[in-house]
Amino acid sequence: MKRREQSQTEQLRQALAEREAQLQEAQARLATLEGSTSLQVGRALTAAAKRPGRSLVKLPRDLYRLWRRSGSTNHAERRRVEPVRSFDAERQEARLLTGLSGGREDLLVVATVLSPAVEKAVAPYLRSVPLRPHDAQIVMDAVDVDLLLVSASAAAPGSPWAHVGDPAAVDRTRALHWVLESASARGIPTVLLDDAPASPALRQLGFDRVHKGDAGVPLHQFNPVAAELVSGPEAVFVRTAPDQQVPDVLLDLGVGVVDADSPDLPDALRAANVAVIPESGHGDLRLRRRAWACGTRVVSHPAVPVPDAEDLAVTVPRLRADQPTPREVRAMLRQVFLDEAAPVRLAALLDGLEFAAGTPGTELPLSGRGVAVLADPASEADAERLAEDLLSSRLRPAELVVPDTAARMPGVQRLRAEGLTVRTVRATAPDTPEELTRGGVRSQVGGFEPEHWAALAERATSPWAHLWTGPVGRHRLADLACAAECSGADAVGTPDTAVPDGPGTTAAGERGFFDRDTGGRQYVFVTSVAPELARTDLLRRGWRPAEWNRRGTRLLALGPDHGSGSDGDNEGPAHADASTGALG
């Protein structure tokens, strides 16, 4: 079956080559015809017949020039035509023949030799073409890829590439070596993700880059979004090896046990208030980040007891009974989002690699986080507040879209001087006298004018849009983008307290999704939301937010960040670690 498919591919390539040759020949004939003296004489006579007055006077001179030029014409240069096919056309043709057409064009096509865990972690950010030892050569010959990515964890026992690089697995090592040679001959960068112990020979196969570390934290797997839906023990011991012994004190405390490579690890971390992680070097740090992303405190369990350290029998019950605050959960998750998430790690991995000309998106892993700020400041004071808000934000916006009437305000000019791309939209006059100014942005009663935001969104180029209606603080934009990445929602915002059937009643007796006193339930999927961050394409449709849920969108309500002032950075992952000796 493989040979038959390859034969059909070759037939299609040959047919396309023949069509191209015919097109080249037709273009050469057309160029020859248009450059012939006979055609030019005919055009001169036709012009003289259409306009007998002045053209008849010029006709003898034009014919004389044609006669003089005809004797010195370089027919070789006249028949030479520019090539029809460009590099991009050839790439798209090759990917069409190999079944890689369609899908998202803003993803790199990557030939991968990865472990299942790494494959799932990078799936939303790369278009993976898996290679296996028995078909690696065929796939590399047939598929046009931008990058070759290999993880050391793929050499683990039980995987198709088990023990690759080891002298005992000569066939797999030979197949991977051939793939690297093929990639080098075609100018394709090769990267080894050194995320697990492997044979030293694997690192010596000739990779362009050996990246020490893992693929980062996949926030679409590890996040606190569904924490209230998960049941489990309040403390969990993460076992990093199948034969690892669980400390007796933890067994006496009834602590749950989960394997580090188990598919149930995200739910186990979400359900627990504290995770006990054995100290094992790099693997220990990787598990810590995953626990932080799930909003779970970490207790380090050293292999060698530390003198004067607090015993697990004291630390674990104390932390298990003390649930992390919403502010602490947000701080831990935010830090992972900004520094350790999978797209951040992939962007660092790709930085500086030499890709083939025309390869799109060496910076693409982070392009999905691009946020366009849509704003309509009503005065210069509002524009100054806008500038202060965006310049202090932990997540830098990709662009700002404002009406042209606001483009010359000092605050907007300040943002442009700081390097922020500013786009303008022609301003429109208010349609009705009911239009008011709310938070510095012109809007109708109710705080949302779909046509106005849609006009601003049409000018934006980023996938996400933040509807700026007033200062939100330095953390809010990062938290909104983080919540969208964790949940896959189409819009994120504040809970709509007007929903009559909202679960829970606030201290003031209002119906709502959150307790405003405790800030509980920070991440909740709802049917109605006051949008703060939404997909740009969704805003361009001009729908009212009340219609979004009925049109198939996913809406996430994000609770308030209580107390996240200037000291908000002081409460991060370091404060979420309690160890038996010192802070982790």
Short mmCIF file of C-alpha atoms in Angstrom, two decimals, residues 161-467:
data_model
loop_
_atom_site.label_atom_id
_atom_site.label_comp_id
_atom_site.label_asym_id
_atom_site.label_seq_id
_atom_site.Cartn_x
_atom_site.Cartn_y
_atom_site.Cartn_z
CA TRP A 161 12.23 4.64 19.35
CA ALA A 162 13.24 2.86 22.55
CA HIS A 163 17.00 2.98 23.27
CA VAL A 164 17.74 5.01 20.13
CA GLY A 165 21.38 6.08 20.23
CA ASP A 166 22.33 2.97 22.18
CA PRO A 167 24.60 0.42 20.46
CA ALA A 168 21.99 -2.22 21.21
CA ALA A 169 19.46 -0.44 18.94
CA VAL A 170 21.52 -0.06 15.80
CA ASP A 171 18.56 -0.11 13.42
CA ARG A 172 16.75 2.79 15.14
CA THR A 173 19.95 4.79 15.52
CA ARG A 174 20.72 4.28 11.83
CA ALA A 175 17.20 5.40 10.86
CA LEU A 176 17.42 8.57 12.98
CA HIS A 177 20.91 9.31 11.66
CA TRP A 178 19.59 9.07 8.09
CA VAL A 179 16.74 11.47 8.98
CA LEU A 180 19.25 13.98 10.39
CA GLU A 181 21.39 13.74 7.24
CA SER A 182 18.32 14.26 5.04
CA ALA A 183 17.28 17.30 7.09
CA SER A 184 20.79 18.76 6.90
CA ALA A 185 20.92 18.30 3.13
CA ARG A 186 17.60 20.14 2.75
CA GLY A 187 18.49 22.96 5.16
CA ILE A 188 15.95 21.90 7.81
CA PRO A 189 16.98 22.83 11.41
CA THR A 190 17.24 19.90 13.84
CA VAL A 191 16.70 20.19 17.60
CA LEU A 192 17.11 17.66 20.40
CA LEU A 193 14.95 18.31 23.47
CA ASP A 194 17.13 16.88 26.24
CA ASP A 195 14.30 16.25 28.69
CA ALA A 196 15.20 12.81 30.05
CA PRO A 197 18.23 10.56 30.60
CA ALA A 198 19.30 8.98 27.32
CA SER A 199 22.32 7.45 25.66
CA PRO A 200 25.16 9.99 25.21
CA ALA A 201 25.42 8.87 21.59
CA LEU A 202 21.99 10.40 20.93
CA ARG A 203 23.37 13.89 21.62
CA GLN A 204 26.28 13.23 19.26
CA LEU A 205 24.24 12.42 16.16
CA GLY A 206 24.68 15.95 14.79
CA PHE A 207 21.75 18.07 15.97
CA ASP A 208 21.87 21.80 15.23
CA ARG A 209 20.78 22.51 18.80
CA VAL A 210 20.54 20.50 22.00
CA HIS A 211 18.03 22.19 24.31
CA LYS A 212 18.43 21.26 27.96
CA GLY A 213 15.02 21.01 29.55
CA ASP A 214 11.49 19.91 28.79
CA ALA A 215 8.78 21.34 26.54
CA GLY A 216 7.32 23.53 29.28
CA VAL A 217 3.99 23.30 31.05
CA PRO A 218 1.04 22.56 28.73
CA LEU A 219 -1.60 24.84 30.25
CA HIS A 220 -4.37 23.19 28.23
CA GLN A 221 -3.74 20.14 30.47
CA PHE A 222 -2.47 21.59 33.78
CA ASN A 223 -4.70 24.40 35.06
CA PRO A 224 -7.19 25.09 37.87
CA VAL A 225 -10.19 25.74 35.61
CA ALA A 226 -12.14 22.60 36.61
CA ALA A 227 -10.75 22.28 40.14
CA GLU A 228 -14.17 22.47 41.80
CA LEU A 229 -15.38 19.54 39.67
CA VAL A 230 -12.57 17.16 40.66
CA SER A 231 -12.80 14.98 43.72
CA GLY A 232 -9.80 13.44 45.44
CA PRO A 233 -7.57 13.57 48.50
CA GLU A 234 -6.43 16.95 49.76
CA ALA A 235 -2.80 15.82 49.65
CA VAL A 236 -1.07 13.70 47.02
CA PHE A 237 2.34 12.07 46.69
CA VAL A 238 3.74 12.21 43.15
CA ARG A 239 5.73 9.05 42.49
CA THR A 240 8.54 9.70 40.00
CA ALA A 241 9.48 6.01 39.52
CA PRO A 242 7.28 2.89 39.51
CA ASP A 243 9.33 1.23 42.26
CA GLN A 244 9.55 4.32 44.46
CA GLN A 245 8.55 3.78 48.07
CA VAL A 246 5.94 6.07 49.59
CA PRO A 247 7.05 7.38 53.00
CA ASP A 248 5.27 5.59 55.82
CA VAL A 249 4.21 8.88 57.42
CA LEU A 250 2.26 9.76 54.27
CA LEU A 251 0.56 6.37 54.22
CA ASP A 252 -0.49 6.92 57.83
CA LEU A 253 -1.93 10.32 56.86
CA GLY A 254 -3.99 8.78 54.03
CA VAL A 255 -2.24 10.78 51.32
CA GLY A 256 -3.13 9.81 47.75
CA VAL A 257 -0.50 8.48 45.33
CA VAL A 258 -0.20 9.25 41.62
CA ASP A 259 2.54 8.48 39.10
CA ALA A 260 4.33 11.39 37.46
CA ASP A 261 3.63 9.99 33.97
CA SER A 262 0.01 9.08 34.69
CA PRO A 263 -2.77 10.67 32.60
CA ASP A 264 -4.58 11.30 35.90
CA LEU A 265 -1.84 13.63 37.17
CA PRO A 266 -3.63 16.92 36.22
CA ASP A 267 -6.84 15.94 38.01
CA ALA A 268 -4.92 14.66 41.04
CA LEU A 269 -3.06 17.98 41.35
CA ARG A 270 -6.25 20.01 40.86
CA ALA A 271 -8.04 18.11 43.61
CA ALA A 272 -5.20 18.46 46.13
CA ASN A 273 -4.22 21.43 48.28
CA VAL A 274 -0.65 20.16 48.61
CA ALA A 275 1.56 17.88 46.52
CA VAL A 276 4.54 16.03 47.99
CA ILE A 277 7.24 15.73 45.31
CA PRO A 278 10.49 13.79 45.80
CA GLU A 279 13.62 15.76 45.04
CA SER A 280 14.99 14.35 41.80
CA GLY A 281 16.79 17.22 40.09
CA HIS A 282 15.26 18.38 36.82
CA GLY A 283 12.19 16.13 37.12
CA ASP A 284 11.44 17.68 40.50
CA LEU A 285 11.32 21.19 38.98
CA ARG A 286 9.13 20.01 36.11
CA LEU A 287 6.56 18.57 38.52
CA ARG A 288 6.67 21.69 40.69
CA ARG A 289 5.67 23.86 37.74
CA ARG A 290 2.79 21.57 36.88
CA ALA A 291 1.57 21.68 40.47
CA TRP A 292 1.79 25.50 40.51
CA ALA A 293 -0.24 25.65 37.29
CA CYS A 294 -2.99 23.62 38.98
CA GLY A 295 -2.99 25.94 42.01
CA THR A 296 -1.37 23.38 44.33
CA ARG A 297 1.27 24.05 46.96
CA VAL A 298 4.39 21.90 46.85
CA VAL A 299 6.27 20.11 49.61
CA SER A 300 9.71 18.83 48.66
CA HIS A 301 10.67 15.44 50.04
CA PRO A 302 14.48 15.10 50.05
CA ALA A 303 16.08 11.72 49.49
CA VAL A 304 18.45 12.48 52.39
CA PRO A 305 16.76 13.94 55.51
CA VAL A 306 17.67 17.56 56.25
CA PRO A 307 18.63 18.39 59.86
CA ASP A 308 16.19 20.63 61.74
CA ALA A 309 13.62 20.29 58.95
CA GLU A 310 9.92 20.32 59.66
CA ASP A 311 8.60 16.79 59.57
CA LEU A 312 6.14 15.69 56.89
CA ALA A 313 3.75 14.67 59.66
CA VAL A 314 3.46 18.37 60.55
CA THR A 315 3.83 20.09 57.17
CA VAL A 316 1.36 18.03 55.15
CA PRO A 317 -1.61 18.23 57.58
CA ARG A 318 -1.03 21.98 58.04
CA LEU A 319 -1.08 22.70 54.32
CA ARG A 320 -3.79 20.17 53.59
CA ALA A 321 -6.19 21.95 55.91
CA ASP A 322 -5.27 25.38 54.53
CA GLN A 323 -6.72 25.78 51.04
CA PRO A 324 -4.73 28.10 48.73
CA THR A 325 -6.31 31.52 48.39
CA PRO A 326 -7.57 32.68 44.98
CA ARG A 327 -4.86 35.32 44.93
CA GLU A 328 -2.20 32.66 45.54
CA VAL A 329 -3.63 30.41 42.82
CA ARG A 330 -3.67 33.27 40.34
CA ALA A 331 -0.09 34.27 41.21
CA MET A 332 1.22 30.72 40.74
CA LEU A 333 -0.61 30.23 37.46
CA ARG A 334 0.39 33.65 36.14
CA GLN A 335 4.07 32.98 36.79
CA VAL A 336 3.93 29.70 34.89
CA PHE A 337 2.01 31.35 32.04
CA LEU A 338 4.57 34.11 31.59
CA ASP A 339 7.78 32.13 32.11
CA GLU A 340 7.34 28.36 31.87
CA ALA A 341 4.38 27.54 29.60
CA ALA A 342 4.83 25.40 26.49
CA PRO A 343 4.62 28.25 23.92
CA VAL A 344 7.20 30.28 25.88
CA ARG A 345 9.57 27.31 25.94
CA LEU A 346 9.04 26.59 22.24
CA ALA A 347 9.70 30.21 21.33
CA ALA A 348 13.01 30.07 23.21
CA LEU A 349 13.83 26.76 21.53
CA LEU A 350 13.27 28.19 18.03
CA ASP A 351 15.05 31.49 18.68
CA GLY A 352 18.12 31.85 16.48
CA LEU A 353 17.56 28.82 14.27
CA GLU A 354 18.15 29.32 10.56
CA PHE A 355 14.98 28.37 8.71
CA ALA A 356 14.61 28.09 4.96
CA ALA A 357 13.64 31.25 3.09
CA GLY A 358 9.90 31.76 3.08
CA THR A 359 9.28 29.70 6.20
CA PRO A 360 6.48 31.43 8.10
CA GLY A 361 6.39 31.90 11.78
CA THR A 362 9.64 31.21 13.59
CA GLU A 363 7.95 33.21 16.36
CA LEU A 364 4.59 31.49 15.89
CA PRO A 365 4.32 29.58 19.20
CA LEU A 366 3.64 32.88 20.99
CA SER A 367 1.56 34.44 18.22
CA GLY A 368 -1.58 32.83 19.64
CA ARG A 369 -1.22 35.10 22.67
CA GLY A 370 -1.27 38.30 20.63
CA VAL A 371 -3.73 40.80 22.10
CA ALA A 372 -5.03 43.92 20.39
CA VAL A 373 -6.30 46.56 22.81
CA LEU A 374 -9.44 48.27 21.52
CA ALA A 375 -10.04 51.65 23.14
CA ASP A 376 -11.86 54.91 22.56
CA PRO A 377 -10.54 57.44 25.10
CA ALA A 378 -12.93 60.34 25.45
CA SER A 379 -10.32 62.85 26.65
CA GLU A 380 -6.60 63.36 27.03
CA ALA A 381 -6.85 62.30 30.66
CA ASP A 382 -8.42 59.00 29.58
CA ALA A 383 -5.65 58.53 27.03
CA GLU A 384 -3.04 59.06 29.76
CA ARG A 385 -4.75 56.45 31.94
CA LEU A 386 -4.75 54.10 28.95
CA ALA A 387 -1.01 54.62 28.45
CA GLU A 388 -0.21 54.05 32.13
CA ASP A 389 -2.34 50.92 32.21
CA LEU A 390 -0.81 49.30 29.13
CA LEU A 391 2.80 50.22 29.92
CA SER A 392 2.53 48.70 33.40
CA SER A 393 0.83 45.50 32.21
CA ARG A 394 2.69 42.22 32.79
CA LEU A 395 1.55 41.07 29.33
CA ARG A 396 2.54 43.56 26.65
CA PRO A 397 -0.21 44.05 24.03
CA ALA A 398 0.66 43.46 20.39
CA GLU A 399 -1.20 46.53 19.11
CA LEU A 400 -3.62 49.31 19.99
CA VAL A 401 -6.65 50.24 17.88
CA VAL A 402 -8.29 53.63 18.47
CA PRO A 403 -10.50 56.02 16.46
CA ASP A 404 -8.56 58.53 14.38
CA THR A 405 -9.86 61.32 16.64
CA ALA A 406 -7.80 59.86 19.49
CA ALA A 407 -4.64 59.18 17.52
CA ARG A 408 -3.08 62.57 18.33
CA MET A 409 -3.75 62.47 22.05
CA PRO A 410 -0.54 62.61 24.12
CA GLY A 411 -1.25 59.27 25.79
CA VAL A 412 -1.64 57.46 22.47
CA GLN A 413 1.45 59.20 21.09
CA ARG A 414 3.35 58.05 24.16
CA LEU A 415 2.38 54.44 23.49
CA ARG A 416 3.51 54.78 19.88
CA ALA A 417 6.85 56.19 21.05
CA GLU A 418 7.26 53.17 23.35
CA GLY A 419 7.13 50.89 20.30
CA LEU A 420 3.49 49.77 20.48
CA THR A 421 1.82 49.49 17.08
CA VAL A 422 -1.10 51.92 16.92
CA ARG A 423 -3.84 51.51 14.31
CA THR A 424 -6.64 53.96 13.70
CA VAL A 425 -10.23 53.70 12.53
CA ARG A 426 -12.32 56.49 11.09
CA ALA A 427 -14.52 57.80 13.87
CA THR A 428 -18.30 57.85 13.47
CA ALA A 429 -20.75 60.27 15.01
CA PRO A 430 -23.07 58.99 17.77
CA ASP A 431 -26.23 57.47 16.36
CA THR A 432 -28.50 58.21 19.29
CA PRO A 433 -28.47 60.70 22.16
CA GLU A 434 -28.54 57.77 24.59
CA GLU A 435 -24.87 57.04 23.86
CA LEU A 436 -22.91 57.84 26.97
CA THR A 437 -19.32 57.79 28.08
CA ARG A 438 -18.58 55.02 30.50
CA GLY A 439 -15.06 54.56 31.82
CA GLY A 440 -13.65 56.76 29.09
CA VAL A 441 -15.13 54.72 26.21
CA ARG A 442 -18.15 55.75 24.18
CA SER A 443 -20.83 53.10 24.56
CA GLN A 444 -24.53 52.64 24.79
CA VAL A 445 -26.41 52.08 27.99
CA GLY A 446 -25.45 48.61 29.13
CA GLY A 447 -21.73 49.11 28.53
CA PHE A 448 -21.40 47.38 25.15
CA GLU A 449 -21.98 48.70 21.66
CA PRO A 450 -21.39 45.81 19.19
CA GLU A 451 -21.06 47.98 16.09
CA HIS A 452 -18.48 50.25 17.71
CA TRP A 453 -16.29 47.38 18.96
CA ALA A 454 -16.72 45.54 15.65
CA ALA A 455 -15.38 48.56 13.75
CA LEU A 456 -12.30 48.65 15.97
CA ALA A 457 -11.84 44.87 15.73
CA GLU A 458 -11.88 45.02 11.92
CA ARG A 459 -8.62 46.97 12.04
CA ALA A 460 -6.91 44.59 14.49
CA THR A 461 -4.60 41.81 13.28
CA SER A 462 -4.12 39.90 16.56
CA PRO A 463 -6.19 36.81 17.38
CA TRP A 464 -7.43 38.29 20.66
CA ALA A 465 -8.91 41.67 21.51
CA HIS A 466 -9.10 43.37 24.90
CA LEU A 467 -12.00 45.80 25.31
#
